[in-house]
């Protein structure tokens, strides 16, 4: 997750590590805490134009399958 986060940051793709807007207490919500530790929030909303969506997809593909 950190490697992808840093890669996208370098490519100026705004990414957020924390999914929730509040801290997850590990003991009380272990599945939520695991989810929080393993996921990223990438840009994806209805105000994005096709080119922006394609750029996000392209950069994620480049991370996993560098050309």
GROMACS .gro file of N, CA and C in nm, residues 3-66:
model
  192
    3UNK      N    1   0.393   0.167  -0.107
    3UNK     CA    2   0.462   0.184  -0.234
    3UNK      C    3   0.369   0.242  -0.340
    4UNK      N    4   0.248   0.190  -0.347
    4UNK     CA    5   0.151   0.243  -0.444
    4UNK      C    6   0.115   0.387  -0.408
    5UNK      N    7   0.095   0.414  -0.281
    5UNK     CA    8   0.063   0.550  -0.237
    5UNK      C    9   0.172   0.648  -0.281
    6UNK      N   10   0.297   0.612  -0.256
    6UNK     CA   11   0.409   0.700  -0.293
    6UNK      C   12   0.423   0.714  -0.444
    7UNK      N   13   0.402   0.606  -0.517
    7UNK     CA   14   0.408   0.611  -0.663
    7UNK      C   15   0.303   0.707  -0.717
    8UNK      N   16   0.179   0.693  -0.670
    8UNK     CA   17   0.071   0.780  -0.718
    8UNK      C   18   0.096   0.925  -0.678
    9UNK      N   19   0.151   0.944  -0.560
    9UNK     CA   20   0.183   1.081  -0.515
    9UNK      C   21   0.286   1.145  -0.610
   10UNK      N   22   0.387   1.067  -0.648
   10UNK     CA   23   0.488   1.116  -0.743
   10UNK      C   24   0.426   1.152  -0.877
   11UNK      N   25   0.322   1.078  -0.916
   11UNK     CA   26   0.254   1.101  -1.043
   11UNK      C   27   0.141   1.203  -1.030
   12UNK      N   28   0.132   1.266  -0.913
   12UNK     CA   29   0.032   1.369  -0.884
   12UNK      C   30  -0.112   1.317  -0.893
   13UNK      N   31  -0.130   1.190  -0.851
   13UNK     CA   32  -0.264   1.133  -0.838
   13UNK      C   33  -0.299   1.139  -0.690
   14UNK      N   34  -0.396   1.222  -0.658
   14UNK     CA   35  -0.432   1.242  -0.518
   14UNK      C   36  -0.492   1.115  -0.459
   15UNK      N   37  -0.424   1.063  -0.358
   15UNK     CA   38  -0.463   0.938  -0.295
   15UNK      C   39  -0.464   0.959  -0.144
   16UNK      N   40  -0.557   0.893  -0.077
   16UNK     CA   41  -0.569   0.906   0.069
   16UNK      C   42  -0.553   0.769   0.132
   17UNK      N   43  -0.472   0.762   0.237
   17UNK     CA   44  -0.449   0.635   0.305
   17UNK      C   45  -0.567   0.594   0.393
   18UNK      N   46  -0.623   0.688   0.463
   18UNK     CA   47  -0.729   0.657   0.560
   18UNK      C   48  -0.865   0.662   0.494
   19UNK      N   49  -0.936   0.552   0.503
   19UNK     CA   50  -1.068   0.543   0.443
   19UNK      C   51  -1.172   0.614   0.528
   20UNK      N   52  -1.158   0.600   0.658
   20UNK     CA   53  -1.256   0.659   0.749
   20UNK      C   54  -1.212   0.798   0.792
   21UNK      N   55  -1.308   0.882   0.825
   21UNK     CA   56  -1.277   1.018   0.871
   21UNK      C   57  -1.251   1.022   1.021
   22UNK      N   58  -1.248   0.907   1.085
   22UNK     CA   59  -1.222   0.899   1.228
   22UNK      C   60  -1.125   0.783   1.252
   23UNK      N   61  -1.046   0.790   1.359
   23UNK     CA   62  -0.952   0.681   1.384
   23UNK      C   63  -1.026   0.552   1.422
   24UNK      N   64  -0.980   0.442   1.369
   24UNK     CA   65  -1.040   0.313   1.399
   24UNK      C   66  -0.966   0.251   1.517
   25UNK      N   67  -1.039   0.214   1.621
   25UNK     CA   68  -0.978   0.150   1.737
   25UNK      C   69  -0.961   0.001   1.706
   26UNK      N   70  -0.838  -0.043   1.704
   26UNK     CA   71  -0.806  -0.178   1.661
   26UNK      C   72  -0.880  -0.284   1.744
   27UNK      N   73  -0.886  -0.269   1.874
   27UNK     CA   74  -0.949  -0.369   1.959
   27UNK      C   75  -1.099  -0.378   1.941
   28UNK      N   76  -1.164  -0.267   1.911
   28UNK     CA   77  -1.310  -0.266   1.901
   28UNK      C   78  -1.360  -0.305   1.763
   29UNK      N   79  -1.288  -0.271   1.661
   29UNK     CA   80  -1.330  -0.300   1.523
   29UNK      C   81  -1.214  -0.360   1.443
   30UNK      N   82  -1.177  -0.484   1.472
   30UNK     CA   83  -1.057  -0.539   1.407
   30UNK      C   84  -1.067  -0.549   1.255
   31UNK      N   85  -1.182  -0.583   1.202
   31UNK     CA   86  -1.195  -0.593   1.055
   31UNK      C   87  -1.185  -0.456   0.991
   32UNK      N   88  -1.244  -0.356   1.055
   32UNK     CA   89  -1.235  -0.220   1.003
   32UNK      C   90  -1.091  -0.168   1.011
   33UNK      N   91  -1.022  -0.201   1.119
   33UNK     CA   92  -0.883  -0.158   1.134
   33UNK      C   93  -0.795  -0.224   1.028
   34UNK      N   94  -0.819  -0.352   0.999
   34UNK     CA   95  -0.743  -0.422   0.894
   34UNK      C   96  -0.771  -0.358   0.758
   35UNK      N   97  -0.896  -0.331   0.730
   35UNK     CA   98  -0.934  -0.264   0.606
   35UNK      C   99  -0.864  -0.129   0.595
   36UNK      N  100  -0.865  -0.055   0.703
   36UNK     CA  101  -0.803   0.078   0.708
   36UNK      C  102  -0.653   0.070   0.678
   37UNK      N  103  -0.588  -0.034   0.728
   37UNK     CA  104  -0.443  -0.048   0.713
   37UNK      C  105  -0.402  -0.097   0.574
   38UNK      N  106  -0.496  -0.157   0.500
   38UNK     CA  107  -0.460  -0.220   0.374
   38UNK      C  108  -0.513  -0.151   0.249
   39UNK      N  109  -0.595  -0.049   0.263
   39UNK     CA  110  -0.659   0.010   0.146
   39UNK      C  111  -0.616   0.154   0.123
   40UNK      N  112  -0.641   0.200   0.002
   40UNK     CA  113  -0.621   0.340  -0.036
   40UNK      C  114  -0.750   0.392  -0.096
   41UNK      N  115  -0.770   0.520  -0.083
   41UNK     CA  116  -0.882   0.585  -0.151
   41UNK      C  117  -0.823   0.658  -0.272
   42UNK      N  118  -0.868   0.620  -0.390
   42UNK     CA  119  -0.819   0.684  -0.511
   42UNK      C  120  -0.928   0.778  -0.564
   43UNK      N  121  -0.890   0.873  -0.648
   43UNK     CA  122  -0.990   0.964  -0.704
   43UNK      C  123  -1.093   0.888  -0.786
   44UNK      N  124  -1.217   0.908  -0.755
   44UNK     CA  125  -1.324   0.842  -0.828
   44UNK      C  126  -1.455   0.909  -0.789
   45UNK      N  127  -1.503   0.997  -0.873
   45UNK     CA  128  -1.630   1.062  -0.846
   45UNK      C  129  -1.693   1.110  -0.976
   46UNK      N  130  -1.817   1.149  -0.968
   46UNK     CA  131  -1.891   1.184  -1.089
   46UNK      C  132  -1.851   1.318  -1.151
   47UNK      N  133  -1.765   1.394  -1.084
   47UNK     CA  134  -1.722   1.521  -1.142
   47UNK      C  135  -1.594   1.506  -1.226
   48UNK      N  136  -1.535   1.388  -1.224
   48UNK     CA  137  -1.414   1.365  -1.302
   48UNK      C  138  -1.450   1.346  -1.449
   49UNK      N  139  -1.367   1.403  -1.536
   49UNK     CA  140  -1.387   1.382  -1.679
   49UNK      C  141  -1.318   1.251  -1.718
   50UNK      N  142  -1.353   1.199  -1.833
   50UNK     CA  143  -1.299   1.070  -1.878
   50UNK      C  144  -1.147   1.067  -1.878
   51UNK      N  145  -1.084   1.174  -1.919
   51UNK     CA  146  -0.938   1.177  -1.925
   51UNK      C  147  -0.876   1.164  -1.786
   52UNK      N  148  -0.940   1.221  -1.685
   52UNK     CA  149  -0.888   1.209  -1.548
   52UNK      C  150  -0.901   1.065  -1.498
   53UNK      N  151  -1.014   1.004  -1.524
   53UNK     CA  152  -1.035   0.865  -1.485
   53UNK      C  153  -0.933   0.776  -1.555
   54UNK      N  154  -0.913   0.797  -1.683
   54UNK     CA  155  -0.818   0.718  -1.760
   54UNK      C  156  -0.675   0.735  -1.708
   55UNK      N  157  -0.641   0.855  -1.664
   55UNK     CA  158  -0.507   0.880  -1.610
   55UNK      C  159  -0.486   0.805  -1.479
   56UNK      N  160  -0.585   0.802  -1.393
   56UNK     CA  161  -0.574   0.727  -1.267
   56UNK      C  162  -0.555   0.578  -1.299
   57UNK      N  163  -0.635   0.526  -1.389
   57UNK     CA  164  -0.624   0.385  -1.428
   57UNK      C  165  -0.486   0.357  -1.487
   58UNK      N  166  -0.440   0.444  -1.574
   58UNK     CA  167  -0.310   0.427  -1.639
   58UNK      C  168  -0.198   0.420  -1.535
   59UNK      N  169  -0.200   0.511  -1.439
   59UNK     CA  170  -0.093   0.515  -1.339
   59UNK      C  171  -0.094   0.391  -1.249
   60UNK      N  172  -0.212   0.343  -1.214
   60UNK     CA  173  -0.220   0.222  -1.131
   60UNK      C  174  -0.169   0.102  -1.211
   61UNK      N  175  -0.205   0.094  -1.338
   61UNK     CA  176  -0.154  -0.014  -1.423
   61UNK      C  177  -0.002  -0.007  -1.434
   62UNK      N  178   0.052   0.113  -1.451
   62UNK     CA  179   0.198   0.129  -1.461
   62UNK      C  180   0.270   0.084  -1.335
   63UNK      N  181   0.207   0.102  -1.221
   63UNK     CA  182   0.268   0.057  -1.096
   63UNK      C  183   0.280  -0.095  -1.095
   64UNK      N  184   0.174  -0.163  -1.134
   64UNK     CA  185   0.173  -0.309  -1.127
   64UNK      C  186   0.238  -0.376  -1.247
   65UNK      N  187   0.232  -0.311  -1.364
   65UNK     CA  188   0.290  -0.368  -1.486
   65UNK      C  189   0.372  -0.260  -1.554
   66UNK      N  190   0.493  -0.231  -1.504
   66UNK     CA  191   0.573  -0.125  -1.566
   66UNK      C  192   0.615  -0.164  -1.708
   0.00000   0.00000   0.00000
